[in-house]
mmCIF file of C-alpha atoms in Angstrom:
data_model
loop_
_atom_site.group_PDB
_atom_site.id
_atom_site.type_symbol
_atom_site.label_atom_id
_atom_site.label_comp_id
_atom_site.label_asym_id
_atom_site.label_seq_id
_atom_site.Cartn_x
_atom_site.Cartn_y
_atom_site.Cartn_z
ATOM 1 C CA UNK A 1174 23.101 47.869 13.933
ATOM 2 C CA UNK A 1175 23.813 51.610 13.793
ATOM 3 C CA UNK A 1176 21.023 54.085 13.067
ATOM 4 C CA UNK A 1177 22.310 54.916 9.582
ATOM 5 C CA UNK A 1178 22.284 51.263 8.541
ATOM 6 C CA UNK A 1179 18.889 50.743 10.149
ATOM 7 C CA UNK A 1180 17.408 53.765 8.368
ATOM 8 C CA UNK A 1181 18.825 52.538 5.061
ATOM 9 C CA UNK A 1182 17.334 49.095 5.604
ATOM 10 C CA UNK A 1183 13.896 50.578 6.348
ATOM 11 C CA UNK A 1184 14.020 52.848 3.289
ATOM 12 C CA UNK A 1185 14.942 49.963 1.006
ATOM 13 C CA UNK A 1186 12.305 47.624 2.424
ATOM 14 C CA UNK A 1187 9.607 50.272 1.937
ATOM 15 C CA UNK A 1188 10.791 50.801 -1.626
ATOM 16 C CA UNK A 1189 10.923 47.065 -2.301
ATOM 17 C CA UNK A 1190 7.368 46.532 -1.055
ATOM 18 C CA UNK A 1191 5.684 49.625 -2.490
ATOM 19 C CA UNK A 1192 7.908 50.772 -5.396
ATOM 20 C CA UNK A 1193 8.579 54.074 -3.635
ATOM 21 C CA UNK A 1194 11.628 55.739 -5.220
ATOM 22 C CA UNK A 1195 14.900 55.622 -3.326
ATOM 23 C CA UNK A 1196 16.634 58.815 -2.308
ATOM 24 C CA UNK A 1197 19.729 59.839 -4.232
ATOM 25 C CA UNK A 1198 20.930 59.111 -7.776
ATOM 26 C CA UNK A 1199 19.998 55.819 -9.404
ATOM 27 C CA UNK A 1200 23.460 54.604 -10.388
ATOM 28 C CA UNK A 1201 24.279 51.083 -11.520
ATOM 29 C CA UNK A 1202 22.574 47.933 -10.285
ATOM 30 C CA UNK A 1203 19.199 47.261 -8.710
ATOM 31 C CA UNK A 1204 18.010 49.458 -5.851
ATOM 32 C CA UNK A 1205 16.872 46.585 -3.631
ATOM 33 C CA UNK A 1206 17.373 42.904 -4.438
ATOM 34 C CA UNK A 1207 15.936 40.247 -2.128
ATOM 35 C CA UNK A 1208 17.102 36.646 -2.509
ATOM 36 C CA UNK A 1209 15.219 33.627 -1.192
ATOM 37 C CA UNK A 1210 18.445 31.607 -1.402
ATOM 38 C CA UNK A 1211 21.929 32.896 -0.623
ATOM 39 C CA UNK A 1212 23.331 30.471 -3.207
ATOM 40 C CA UNK A 1213 22.310 33.025 -5.879
ATOM 41 C CA UNK A 1214 24.645 35.757 -4.603
ATOM 42 C CA UNK A 1215 27.448 34.900 -7.100
ATOM 43 C CA UNK A 1216 25.011 34.829 -10.048
ATOM 44 C CA UNK A 1217 23.371 38.197 -9.393
ATOM 45 C CA UNK A 1218 26.765 39.760 -8.741
ATOM 46 C CA UNK A 1219 28.211 38.374 -11.986
ATOM 47 C CA UNK A 1220 25.138 39.551 -13.926
ATOM 48 C CA UNK A 1221 25.763 43.137 -12.826
ATOM 49 C CA UNK A 1222 22.601 43.378 -10.755
ATOM 50 C CA UNK A 1223 24.548 44.524 -7.692
ATOM 51 C CA UNK A 1224 25.900 48.072 -7.812
ATOM 52 C CA UNK A 1225 27.118 50.720 -5.352
ATOM 53 C CA UNK A 1226 23.585 51.715 -4.326
ATOM 54 C CA UNK A 1227 22.188 48.168 -4.133
ATOM 55 C CA UNK A 1228 20.943 46.696 -0.889
ATOM 56 C CA UNK A 1229 21.264 42.945 -1.435
ATOM 57 C CA UNK A 1230 19.410 40.832 1.127
ATOM 58 C CA UNK A 1231 19.958 37.089 1.525
ATOM 59 C CA UNK A 1232 18.918 34.475 4.116
ATOM 60 C CA UNK A 1233 21.520 34.031 6.827
ATOM 61 C CA UNK A 1234 21.822 30.580 8.379
ATOM 62 C CA UNK A 1235 25.096 31.482 10.090
ATOM 63 C CA UNK A 1236 27.190 29.043 8.065
ATOM 64 C CA UNK A 1237 28.939 31.277 5.558
ATOM 65 C CA UNK A 1238 30.077 34.699 4.377
ATOM 66 C CA UNK A 1239 27.213 36.528 2.634
ATOM 67 C CA UNK A 1240 29.217 39.484 1.308
ATOM 68 C CA UNK A 1241 28.179 41.657 -0.435
ATOM 69 C CA UNK A 1242 24.721 40.741 0.876
ATOM 70 C CA UNK A 1243 23.139 41.712 4.179
ATOM 71 C CA UNK A 1244 21.812 38.677 5.993
ATOM 72 C CA UNK A 1245 18.279 38.236 7.267
ATOM 73 C CA UNK A 1246 16.174 35.680 9.102
ATOM 74 C CA UNK A 1247 12.556 34.779 8.444
ATOM 75 C CA UNK A 1248 10.747 35.828 5.291
ATOM 76 C CA UNK A 1249 9.487 38.858 3.383
ATOM 77 C CA UNK A 1250 7.251 36.778 1.141
ATOM 78 C CA UNK A 1251 5.206 34.413 3.297
ATOM 79 C CA UNK A 1252 1.927 35.525 4.928
ATOM 80 C CA UNK A 1253 2.140 35.478 8.697
ATOM 81 C CA UNK A 1254 5.930 35.363 8.708
ATOM 82 C CA UNK A 1255 8.401 37.893 10.057
ATOM 83 C CA UNK A 1256 11.621 39.345 8.661
ATOM 84 C CA UNK A 1257 14.486 40.185 11.004
ATOM 85 C CA UNK A 1258 17.918 41.634 10.448
ATOM 86 C CA UNK A 1259 19.147 39.517 13.353
ATOM 87 C CA UNK A 1260 19.440 42.536 15.607
ATOM 88 C CA UNK A 1261 16.826 45.184 16.288
ATOM 89 C CA UNK A 1262 14.549 45.419 13.259
ATOM 90 C CA UNK A 1263 11.495 43.269 12.558
ATOM 91 C CA UNK A 1264 8.936 43.409 9.746
ATOM 92 C CA UNK A 1265 5.739 41.381 9.613
ATOM 93 C CA UNK A 1266 3.981 40.281 6.435
ATOM 94 C CA UNK A 1267 0.213 39.734 6.464
ATOM 95 C CA UNK A 1268 -2.207 38.549 3.799
ATOM 96 C CA UNK A 1269 -4.818 41.222 3.073
ATOM 97 C CA UNK A 1270 -7.892 39.126 3.860
ATOM 98 C CA UNK A 1271 -6.453 37.999 7.198
ATOM 99 C CA UNK A 1272 -5.305 41.461 8.280
ATOM 100 C CA UNK A 1273 -8.494 42.522 10.102
ATOM 101 C CA UNK A 1274 -7.975 39.577 12.429
ATOM 102 C CA UNK A 1275 -4.233 40.011 12.994
ATOM 103 C CA UNK A 1276 -2.533 42.054 15.697
ATOM 104 C CA UNK A 1277 -0.033 44.614 14.463
ATOM 105 C CA UNK A 1278 2.986 44.677 16.762
ATOM 106 C CA UNK A 1279 5.243 46.867 14.646
ATOM 107 C CA UNK A 1280 6.150 47.612 11.018
ATOM 108 C CA UNK A 1281 3.894 45.508 8.792
ATOM 109 C CA UNK A 1282 3.487 44.967 5.058
ATOM 110 C CA UNK A 1283 0.082 43.808 3.834
ATOM 111 C CA UNK A 1284 0.030 41.912 0.546
ATOM 112 C CA UNK A 1285 -2.555 40.654 -1.881
ATOM 113 C CA UNK A 1286 -1.421 37.046 -2.279
ATOM 114 C CA UNK A 1287 -4.418 35.635 -4.168
ATOM 115 C CA UNK A 1288 -7.867 36.374 -5.541
ATOM 116 C CA UNK A 1289 -9.472 36.091 -2.110
ATOM 117 C CA UNK A 1290 -7.193 38.866 -0.836
ATOM 118 C CA UNK A 1291 -7.972 40.978 -3.896
ATOM 119 C CA UNK A 1292 -11.717 40.616 -3.426
ATOM 120 C CA UNK A 1293 -11.352 41.653 0.222
ATOM 121 C CA UNK A 1294 -9.368 44.705 -0.890
ATOM 122 C CA UNK A 1295 -12.062 45.656 -3.405
ATOM 123 C CA UNK A 1296 -14.846 45.198 -0.851
ATOM 124 C CA UNK A 1297 -13.064 47.552 1.547
ATOM 125 C CA UNK A 1298 -12.620 50.146 -1.201
ATOM 126 C CA UNK A 1299 -16.277 49.892 -2.221
ATOM 127 C CA UNK A 1300 -17.392 50.369 1.381
ATOM 128 C CA UNK A 1301 -15.137 53.388 1.801
ATOM 129 C CA UNK A 1302 -16.640 55.007 -1.297
ATOM 130 C CA UNK A 1303 -20.235 54.305 -0.290
ATOM 131 C CA UNK A 1304 -20.071 54.767 3.477
ATOM 132 C CA UNK A 1305 -16.847 56.632 4.214
ATOM 133 C CA UNK A 1306 -15.611 53.745 6.371
ATOM 134 C CA UNK A 1307 -11.937 52.870 5.889
ATOM 135 C CA UNK A 1308 -10.406 49.631 7.228
ATOM 136 C CA UNK A 1309 -8.718 50.411 10.510
ATOM 137 C CA UNK A 1310 -5.770 48.099 9.913
ATOM 138 C CA UNK A 1311 -4.941 49.832 6.635
ATOM 139 C CA UNK A 1312 -4.754 53.345 8.086
ATOM 140 C CA UNK A 1313 -2.548 52.303 11.008
ATOM 141 C CA UNK A 1314 0.651 54.338 10.875
ATOM 142 C CA UNK A 1315 2.972 51.296 10.973
ATOM 143 C CA UNK A 1316 1.242 49.482 8.091
ATOM 144 C CA UNK A 1317 2.054 49.637 4.374
ATOM 145 C CA UNK A 1318 0.124 48.088 1.489
ATOM 146 C CA UNK A 1319 2.388 46.338 -1.014
ATOM 147 C CA UNK A 1320 2.180 47.151 -4.728
ATOM 148 C CA UNK A 1321 -0.425 49.936 -4.419
ATOM 149 C CA UNK A 1322 -0.125 51.104 -8.029
ATOM 150 C CA UNK A 1323 -0.822 47.617 -9.391
ATOM 151 C CA UNK A 1324 -3.833 47.294 -7.096
ATOM 152 C CA UNK A 1325 -5.327 50.609 -8.182
ATOM 153 C CA UNK A 1326 -4.238 50.888 -11.811
ATOM 154 C CA UNK A 1327 -2.236 54.040 -11.138
ATOM 155 C CA UNK A 1328 0.779 54.848 -13.273
ATOM 156 C CA UNK A 1329 4.104 54.294 -11.500
ATOM 157 C CA UNK A 1330 7.019 55.387 -13.698
ATOM 158 C CA UNK A 1331 9.542 54.753 -10.896
ATOM 159 C CA UNK A 1332 8.840 51.013 -10.743
ATOM 160 C CA UNK A 1333 10.839 48.358 -12.541
ATOM 161 C CA UNK A 1334 13.810 46.018 -12.243
ATOM 162 C CA UNK A 1335 16.203 48.912 -11.710
ATOM 163 C CA UNK A 1336 14.324 49.745 -8.505
ATOM 164 C CA UNK A 1337 13.476 46.340 -7.025
ATOM 165 C CA UNK A 1338 13.783 42.627 -7.676
ATOM 166 C CA UNK A 1339 12.994 39.368 -5.925
ATOM 167 C CA UNK A 1340 14.716 36.061 -6.710
ATOM 168 C CA UNK A 1341 12.839 32.948 -5.602
ATOM 169 C CA UNK A 1342 14.511 29.677 -4.586
ATOM 170 C CA UNK A 1343 14.675 28.585 -8.230
ATOM 171 C CA UNK A 1344 16.461 31.786 -9.255
ATOM 172 C CA UNK A 1345 13.496 33.288 -11.081
ATOM 173 C CA UNK A 1346 13.312 37.065 -10.920
ATOM 174 C CA UNK A 1347 10.285 39.338 -10.547
ATOM 175 C CA UNK A 1348 9.802 42.844 -9.187
ATOM 176 C CA UNK A 1349 7.479 41.484 -6.499
ATOM 177 C CA UNK A 1350 6.984 38.036 -4.950
ATOM 178 C CA UNK A 1351 3.444 38.138 -6.367
ATOM 179 C CA UNK A 1352 4.517 39.302 -9.840
ATOM 180 C CA UNK A 1353 5.191 37.832 -13.244
ATOM 181 C CA UNK A 1354 8.565 36.167 -13.835
ATOM 182 C CA UNK A 1355 10.856 38.474 -15.832
ATOM 183 C CA UNK A 1356 13.956 36.289 -16.043
ATOM 184 C CA UNK A 1357 16.613 34.536 -14.031
ATOM 185 C CA UNK A 1358 19.464 35.524 -11.729
ATOM 186 C CA UNK A 1359 22.089 35.265 -14.469
ATOM 187 C CA UNK A 1360 20.442 37.790 -16.813
ATOM 188 C CA UNK A 1361 21.324 41.455 -17.139
ATOM 189 C CA UNK A 1362 19.330 44.419 -15.935
ATOM 190 C CA UNK A 1363 18.853 45.597 -19.528
ATOM 191 C CA UNK A 1364 17.183 42.318 -20.501
ATOM 192 C CA UNK A 1365 14.983 42.345 -17.417
ATOM 193 C CA UNK A 1366 13.982 45.962 -18.060
ATOM 194 C CA UNK A 1367 12.976 45.162 -21.651
ATOM 195 C CA UNK A 1368 10.773 42.308 -20.459
ATOM 196 C CA UNK A 1369 9.261 44.508 -17.765
ATOM 197 C CA UNK A 1370 8.319 47.103 -20.399
ATOM 198 C CA UNK A 1371 6.564 44.419 -22.471
ATOM 199 C CA UNK A 1372 4.833 42.901 -19.444
ATOM 200 C CA UNK A 1373 3.540 46.129 -17.914
ATOM 201 C CA UNK A 1374 3.985 47.296 -14.347
ATOM 202 C CA UNK A 1375 0.678 45.958 -13.015
ATOM 203 C CA UNK A 1376 1.216 42.461 -14.396
ATOM 204 C CA UNK A 1377 4.834 42.510 -13.295
ATOM 205 C CA UNK A 1378 3.719 43.138 -9.716
ATOM 206 C CA UNK A 1379 0.589 40.975 -9.413
ATOM 207 C CA UNK A 1380 0.169 38.407 -12.204
ATOM 208 C CA UNK A 1381 1.389 35.527 -10.042
ATOM 209 C CA UNK A 1382 -1.271 36.338 -7.439
ATOM 210 C CA UNK A 1383 -4.442 36.661 -9.509
ATOM 211 C CA UNK A 1384 -5.685 36.426 -13.095
ATOM 212 C CA UNK A 1385 -4.838 39.470 -15.164
ATOM 213 C CA UNK A 1386 -8.349 39.607 -16.609
ATOM 214 C CA UNK A 1387 -9.988 39.693 -13.196
ATOM 215 C CA UNK A 1388 -7.732 42.506 -12.052
ATOM 216 C CA UNK A 1389 -8.289 44.528 -15.231
ATOM 217 C CA UNK A 1390 -12.065 44.144 -15.023
ATOM 218 C CA UNK A 1391 -12.134 45.223 -11.378
ATOM 219 C CA UNK A 1392 -10.007 48.297 -12.091
ATOM 220 C CA UNK A 1393 -12.167 49.362 -15.052
ATOM 221 C CA UNK A 1394 -15.234 49.224 -12.819
ATOM 222 C CA UNK A 1395 -13.560 51.277 -10.077
ATOM 223 C CA UNK A 1396 -11.828 54.384 -11.436
ATOM 224 C CA UNK A 1397 -11.689 55.719 -7.864
ATOM 225 C CA UNK A 1398 -9.220 53.117 -6.573
ATOM 226 C CA UNK A 1399 -6.084 55.228 -6.953
ATOM 227 C CA UNK A 1400 -7.837 58.112 -5.182
ATOM 228 C CA UNK A 1401 -8.922 55.679 -2.458
ATOM 229 C CA UNK A 1402 -5.335 54.652 -1.777
ATOM 230 C CA UNK A 1403 -4.245 58.287 -1.667
ATOM 231 C CA UNK A 1404 -6.972 58.851 0.924
ATOM 232 C CA UNK A 1405 -5.697 55.857 2.899
ATOM 233 C CA UNK A 1406 -2.232 57.412 2.893
ATOM 234 C CA UNK A 1407 -3.606 60.783 4.034
ATOM 235 C CA UNK A 1408 -5.543 59.192 6.898
ATOM 236 C CA UNK A 1409 -2.485 57.195 7.916
ATOM 237 C CA UNK A 1410 -0.347 60.331 7.966
ATOM 238 C CA UNK A 1411 -2.852 62.229 10.091
ATOM 239 C CA UNK A 1412 -3.331 59.300 12.443
ATOM 240 C CA UNK A 1413 0.415 59.313 13.053
ATOM 241 C CA UNK A 1414 -0.027 62.928 14.186
ATOM 242 C CA UNK A 1415 -2.861 62.043 16.545
ATOM 243 C CA UNK A 1416 -5.766 63.154 14.332
ATOM 244 C CA UNK A 1417 -8.366 60.385 14.233
ATOM 245 C CA UNK A 1418 -12.030 59.978 13.334
ATOM 246 C CA UNK A 1419 -11.704 62.037 10.164
ATOM 247 C CA UNK A 1420 -13.885 61.874 7.065
ATOM 248 C CA UNK A 1421 -12.543 62.111 3.521
ATOM 249 C CA UNK A 1422 -14.364 64.291 1.023
ATOM 250 C CA UNK A 1423 -16.026 62.184 -1.664
ATOM 251 C CA UNK A 1424 -15.991 58.989 0.336
ATOM 252 C CA UNK A 1425 -19.413 58.582 1.884
ATOM 253 C CA UNK A 1426 -19.952 62.293 2.484
ATOM 254 C CA UNK A 1427 -19.103 65.861 1.552
ATOM 255 C CA UNK A 1428 -18.442 68.808 3.803
ATOM 256 C CA UNK A 1429 -20.321 71.374 1.690
ATOM 257 C CA UNK A 1430 -24.132 71.300 1.929
ATOM 258 C CA UNK A 1431 -25.609 70.385 -1.456
ATOM 259 C CA UNK A 1432 -22.392 69.072 -3.017
ATOM 260 C CA UNK A 1433 -23.163 65.400 -2.499
ATOM 261 C CA UNK A 1434 -26.685 65.881 -3.870
ATOM 262 C CA UNK A 1435 -25.290 67.572 -6.986
ATOM 263 C CA UNK A 1436 -23.605 64.328 -8.010
ATOM 264 C CA UNK A 1437 -20.311 66.105 -8.761
ATOM 265 C CA UNK A 1438 -17.403 63.729 -8.384
ATOM 266 C CA UNK A 1439 -14.664 64.703 -10.812
ATOM 267 C CA UNK A 1440 -12.070 64.484 -8.045
ATOM 268 C CA UNK A 1441 -12.634 60.771 -7.458
ATOM 269 C CA UNK A 1442 -10.903 59.776 -10.683
ATOM 270 C CA UNK A 1443 -7.750 61.858 -10.168
ATOM 271 C CA UNK A 1444 -5.330 60.667 -7.452
ATOM 272 C CA UNK A 1445 -3.032 63.650 -8.003
ATOM 273 C CA UNK A 1446 -5.532 66.194 -6.698
ATOM 274 C CA UNK A 1447 -5.360 67.417 -3.095
ATOM 275 C CA UNK A 1448 -7.476 65.593 -0.526
ATOM 276 C CA UNK A 1449 -9.856 67.287 1.883
ATOM 277 C CA UNK A 1450 -10.364 65.684 5.295
ATOM 278 C CA UNK A 1451 -12.526 66.878 8.136
ATOM 279 C CA UNK A 1452 -13.982 65.948 11.498
ATOM 280 C CA UNK A 1453 -17.677 65.947 12.271
ATOM 281 C CA UNK A 1454 -18.559 69.441 13.399
ATOM 282 C CA UNK A 1455 -19.352 70.344 16.977
ATOM 283 C CA UNK A 1456 -22.692 72.003 17.869
ATOM 284 C CA UNK A 1457 -21.248 75.364 16.892
ATOM 285 C CA UNK A 1458 -20.448 74.165 13.407
ATOM 286 C CA UNK A 1459 -16.702 74.086 13.876
ATOM 287 C CA UNK A 1460 -14.330 71.141 13.609
ATOM 288 C CA UNK A 1461 -10.940 70.159 12.290
ATOM 289 C CA UNK A 1462 -10.277 70.325 8.560
ATOM 290 C CA UNK A 1463 -7.158 69.469 6.609
ATOM 291 C CA UNK A 1464 -5.803 69.592 3.097
ATOM 292 C CA UNK A 1465 -3.236 67.053 1.948
ATOM 293 C CA UNK A 1466 -1.472 68.137 -1.229
ATOM 294 C CA UNK A 1467 1.256 65.745 -2.300
ATOM 295 C CA UNK A 1468 3.506 65.293 0.703
ATOM 296 C CA UNK A 1469 2.317 68.508 2.360
ATOM 297 C CA UNK A 1470 -0.342 68.785 5.055
ATOM 298 C CA UNK A 1471 -2.252 71.900 6.082
ATOM 299 C CA UNK A 1472 -4.756 72.525 8.840
ATOM 300 C CA UNK A 1473 -7.381 74.918 7.441
ATOM 301 C CA UNK A 1474 -10.713 76.363 8.455
ATOM 302 C CA UNK A 1475 -13.818 74.576 7.223
ATOM 303 C CA UNK A 1476 -14.726 77.276 4.712
ATOM 304 C CA UNK A 1477 -11.408 76.797 2.912
ATOM 305 C CA UNK A 1478 -11.958 73.032 2.949
ATOM 306 C CA UNK A 1479 -15.451 73.506 1.506
ATOM 307 C CA UNK A 1480 -14.204 75.808 -1.221
ATOM 308 C CA UNK A 1481 -11.506 73.350 -2.244
ATOM 309 C CA UNK A 1482 -13.714 70.260 -2.285
ATOM 310 C CA UNK A 1483 -16.247 72.099 -4.464
ATOM 311 C CA UNK A 1484 -13.529 73.239 -6.838
ATOM 312 C CA UNK A 1485 -12.144 69.698 -7.152
ATOM 313 C CA UNK A 1486 -15.461 67.874 -7.393
ATOM 314 C CA UNK A 1487 -16.894 70.181 -10.062
ATOM 315 C CA UNK A 1488 -13.701 70.627 -12.132
ATOM 316 C CA UNK A 1489 -13.865 74.336 -11.395
ATOM 317 C CA UNK A 1490 -17.554 74.901 -12.162
ATOM 318 C CA UNK A 1491 -18.641 75.554 -8.598
ATOM 319 C CA UNK A 1492 -21.800 77.468 -9.472
ATOM 320 C CA UNK A 1493 -23.505 78.721 -6.325
ATOM 321 C CA UNK A 1494 -22.096 76.008 -4.065
ATOM 322 C CA UNK A 1495 -19.461 78.324 -2.623
ATOM 323 C CA UNK A 1496 -19.296 82.157 -2.419
ATOM 324 C CA UNK A 1497 -16.866 83.908 -4.732
ATOM 325 C CA UNK A 1498 -15.091 85.527 -1.783
ATOM 326 C CA UNK A 1499 -14.237 82.125 -0.336
ATOM 327 C CA UNK A 1500 -12.826 81.000 -3.679
ATOM 328 C CA UNK A 1501 -10.654 84.122 -3.676
ATOM 329 C CA UNK A 1502 -9.441 83.216 -0.186
ATOM 330 C CA UNK A 1503 -8.622 79.716 -1.381
ATOM 331 C CA UNK A 1504 -6.526 81.136 -4.207
ATOM 332 C CA UNK A 1505 -4.657 83.264 -1.662
ATOM 333 C CA UNK A 1506 -4.110 80.243 0.592
ATOM 334 C CA UNK A 1507 -2.522 78.215 -2.191
ATOM 335 C CA UNK A 1508 -0.446 81.180 -3.299
ATOM 336 C CA UNK A 1509 0.943 81.714 0.220
ATOM 337 C CA UNK A 1510 2.125 78.111 0.283
ATOM 338 C CA UNK A 1511 3.610 78.276 -3.236
ATOM 339 C CA UNK A 1512 1.126 75.727 -4.541
ATOM 340 C CA UNK A 1513 -0.562 75.967 -7.930
ATOM 341 C CA UNK A 1514 -4.337 75.952 -7.837
ATOM 342 C CA UNK A 1515 -5.103 72.310 -8.705
ATOM 343 C CA UNK A 1516 -8.156 73.090 -10.831
ATOM 344 C CA UNK A 1517 -8.757 76.210 -12.861
ATOM 345 C CA UNK A 1518 -11.923 78.092 -11.957
ATOM 346 C CA UNK A 1519 -14.040 78.214 -15.108
ATOM 347 C CA UNK A 1520 -15.510 81.567 -14.101
ATOM 348 C CA UNK A 1521 -13.101 83.915 -12.291
ATOM 349 C CA UNK A 1522 -14.264 84.668 -8.767
ATOM 350 C CA UNK A 1523 -13.887 88.393 -9.340
ATOM 351 C CA UNK A 1524 -16.480 88.231 -12.134
ATOM 352 C CA UNK A 1525 -19.156 86.664 -9.926
#
């Protein structure tokens, strides 16, 4: 398998598992369509679900021509199983609750398959918020959590049948193997998209795994979940760069003296805000500090990290938690990197 084909396969599998948008124009057909039975290739092709950009994956038993599908062995939907393209790429699938006890050998997708998995996910999130301890398996650079928006209640406008579909052995279609059934392999993308809009993205991704009411209740009680998963992503990104043992502002601790005691926590409910990460300081008071803003990462000094976490946690009303001069320096830092200040300062630093 050449590198271009391998890179395309990886991009599509990530998108299929997490609803990450695909690069390039949308075009006709589904972005990624995974079949549990190759017998459904004619039906999905006739229904117009396969277009120029589509990666169609079907099981390959070596007995027939799968065109226009790409053949695979193993499974993308069974816990403990492994997907292979028959050449040089392998992808493991683990159930969330079992993941702490599994060995990660390479690229791995972790799924919530049932209520037990969901409760384990929630317990890990609660511990991270209270103690600042994140599950090691989840921040490993080769691991991805499936359906993160559905698990956290975050809005995901990119998701839907035009991006990803799964057809089970009976020909029933869903956007995720753990999601609500939207239709069958002989129905059009327009029909499936209408049903998806009525169902809702969270239900479409997880309703086959756990009761909708239980998920909704858990999300209402934990408005920090989307922020938690953004923090997981930031830790994973930094771990891939060799930075380990970091703390995340708002999860178990704060960098700025007095901020935690103030009770300010406006940042915890907004996953779009930048994330401040830092190492425990050495005896001289220094230590690594980072800002993750979208897909950009910056190493900063601890004073800049303190200024930003105060700004985010207080919605701009920093009071005497941080000197005005350091807020001015933070404004300059964001300006130099062509980033808008994420929270407006309620009282201009110059007036302090």
